[in-house]
Amino acid sequence: MYREIRKMTAVIGSASVICPASPPRARPQVGDFLALDLGGTNFRVMLVKVGEDLDGQWKVDTKHKMYSIPEDAMTGTAEMLFDYIAECISDYLDQQNMKHKKLPLGFTFSFPVRHEDIDKGILLNWTKGFTASGAEGNNVVGLLREAIKRRGDFEMDVVAMVNDTVATMISCYYEDHHCEVGLIVGTGCNACYMEEMCNVELVEGEEGRMCVNTEWGAFGDTGELEDFRLEYDRVIDEGSLNPGQQLYEKMIGGKYMGELVRLVLMKMVNENLAFGGEASEKLKTKGSFETQFVSQVEGDSSDFRQTCNILRTLEMQPTLADCQAVRMACESVSTRAAGMCGAGLAAVLNRMHKHRGDDILKITVGVDGSVYKLHPAFKDKFHATVHKLTPSCEITFIQSEEGSGRGAALISAVAYKMASLIGH
């Protein structure tokens, strides 16, 4: 594990994607903002009302709706994908009776981009099952604006585009000004952190700090993880839409966790260690063991009632020993994921501590994502790994609520207010 940290530190230290967004010191503009969150198979549209209470403290109220992205939009063309996004926005504005208003919009886009301005980002490559053609190498905000224009039934002022890790960090920063790391453990896995400007080679200036989006899901793509990858990881990678890429993410993210467990179970069947050496056609089917099953199995009671029900939906007839074996398989996959993710965060925090020179680094980490929030044991195992590997850090974890949307809206609110001030 320590060798992994050293390797990861070297890669993260030269992260190729720089996001020019540091925690905003200005108070946000009061008013209504729209936030979009695209990071997986579900797309979220959110109305964010930024205001002040009687004591002059800022407050944020949100309303959101989830939309499921059809596979043909994910894997078709960029025009199809962004036309669908525009359709979702139109539907949501109709529901909120706000189509007549031209709202400032913050766009959380959770894929690797090269930021060229706060409202301009070039998509480097798709991840998490997206392959829409015509998007890579193009400005994502431009694609969104063109889709809105094609639709023609509403107007939006796209103020900012941010990664979900950055949005999560900013959202939590307004609760705790020590928050300088954002982490997502959901469909995929990624982190951002505040780096010293003197270490950021792509931007001029030596003073202050800048947010670096590590895109650490791609760690291992040049061989750094070969000592840790197992036969199951290789099957997952070879059968994915992006073989050879996002290898670290494929060992952690919720998109892959259930399938990893299924592959382990099939190995146990083939070696006659479970289910009497016989597997149903359903269990043999790729994707049949969903990641939510991992959480349900590990959270099951000692009578394994829920585990039995899950296995019966897969047309298996489990014994008590089979249920115990399935739980062990789930625990092994999720524990490894927590350890791998914890090692990555430890590498980032130890780097921050080294460059800041404090005896003890007091730091807050904002975290979002379904695996972190919903898995019954992941959070505690992840925290334990991080604390063990960062003896010189005093770490507070904040679980972000709707962090991606709230953070994008807050960044847009600050940017909108600063632009208004400059304009006057």
PDB file of N, CA and C in Angstrom, residues 48 57 79 92 115 120 148 255 257 264 275 308 318 410 422:
ATOM      1  N   VAL A  48     -31.607  26.578  -7.794  1.00  0.00           N
ATOM      2  CA  VAL A  48     -30.921  26.963  -6.557  1.00  0.00           C
ATOM      3  C   VAL A  48     -31.249  28.420  -6.251  1.00  0.00           C
ATOM      4  N   GLN A  57     -26.509  36.030   7.025  1.00  0.00           N
ATOM      5  CA  GLN A  57     -25.782  34.828   6.627  1.00  0.00           C
ATOM      6  C   GLN A  57     -26.397  34.269   5.340  1.00  0.00           C
ATOM      7  N   GLU A  79     -24.581  15.829 -30.559  1.00  0.00           N
ATOM      8  CA  GLU A  79     -25.819  16.583 -30.798  1.00  0.00           C
ATOM      9  C   GLU A  79     -27.006  15.884 -30.142  1.00  0.00           C
ATOM     10  N   TYR A  92     -38.021  20.784 -17.071  1.00  0.00           N
ATOM     11  CA  TYR A  92     -37.912  21.242 -15.691  1.00  0.00           C
ATOM     12  C   TYR A  92     -38.390  22.694 -15.548  1.00  0.00           C
ATOM     13  N   HIS A 115      -9.662  23.032 -18.914  1.00  0.00           N
ATOM     14  CA  HIS A 115     -10.328  24.310 -18.703  1.00  0.00           C
ATOM     15  C   HIS A 115      -9.532  25.435 -19.364  1.00  0.00           C
ATOM     16  N   LYS A 120     -15.527  27.691 -20.272  1.00  0.00           N
ATOM     17  CA  LYS A 120     -15.035  27.004 -21.458  1.00  0.00           C
ATOM     18  C   LYS A 120     -14.157  25.831 -21.042  1.00  0.00           C
ATOM     19  N   ILE A 148     -29.281  24.464 -26.705  1.00  0.00           N
ATOM     20  CA  ILE A 148     -30.317  25.369 -26.201  1.00  0.00           C
ATOM     21  C   ILE A 148     -30.834  26.269 -27.321  1.00  0.00           C
ATOM     22  N   LYS A 255     -19.795   1.847 -10.668  1.00  0.00           N
ATOM     23  CA  LYS A 255     -20.128   1.281 -11.977  1.00  0.00           C
ATOM     24  C   LYS A 255     -19.586  -0.136 -12.126  1.00  0.00           C
ATOM     25  N   MET A 257     -18.302  -2.193  -9.242  1.00  0.00           N
ATOM     26  CA  MET A 257     -18.199  -2.990  -8.021  1.00  0.00           C
ATOM     27  C   MET A 257     -19.060  -4.253  -8.079  1.00  0.00           C
ATOM     28  N   VAL A 264     -16.062 -12.700  -9.113  1.00  0.00           N
ATOM     29  CA  VAL A 264     -15.533 -13.482  -7.996  1.00  0.00           C
ATOM     30  C   VAL A 264     -16.438 -14.690  -7.731  1.00  0.00           C
ATOM     31  N   PHE A 275     -22.359 -22.750  -4.297  1.00  0.00           N
ATOM     32  CA  PHE A 275     -23.524 -23.120  -5.118  1.00  0.00           C
ATOM     33  C   PHE A 275     -23.373 -24.500  -5.758  1.00  0.00           C
ATOM     34  N   CYS A 308     -30.557 -13.976   0.411  1.00  0.00           N
ATOM     35  CA  CYS A 308     -31.262 -15.083  -0.237  1.00  0.00           C
ATOM     36  C   CYS A 308     -32.211 -14.571  -1.317  1.00  0.00           C
ATOM     37  N   PRO A 318     -29.648 -20.709  -2.868  1.00  0.00           N
ATOM     38  CA  PRO A 318     -28.477 -20.700  -1.982  1.00  0.00           C
ATOM     39  C   PRO A 318     -28.706 -21.421  -0.658  1.00  0.00           C
ATOM     40  N   LEU A 410     -23.213  27.983  -6.663  1.00  0.00           N
ATOM     41  CA  LEU A 410     -22.485  28.966  -5.853  1.00  0.00           C
ATOM     42  C   LEU A 410     -21.334  29.584  -6.636  1.00  0.00           C
ATOM     43  N   ILE A 422     -17.511  44.173 -12.201  1.00  0.00           N
ATOM     44  CA  ILE A 422     -16.552  44.634 -13.197  1.00  0.00           C
ATOM     45  C   ILE A 422     -17.256  45.431 -14.281  1.00  0.00           C
TER      46      ILE A 422
END
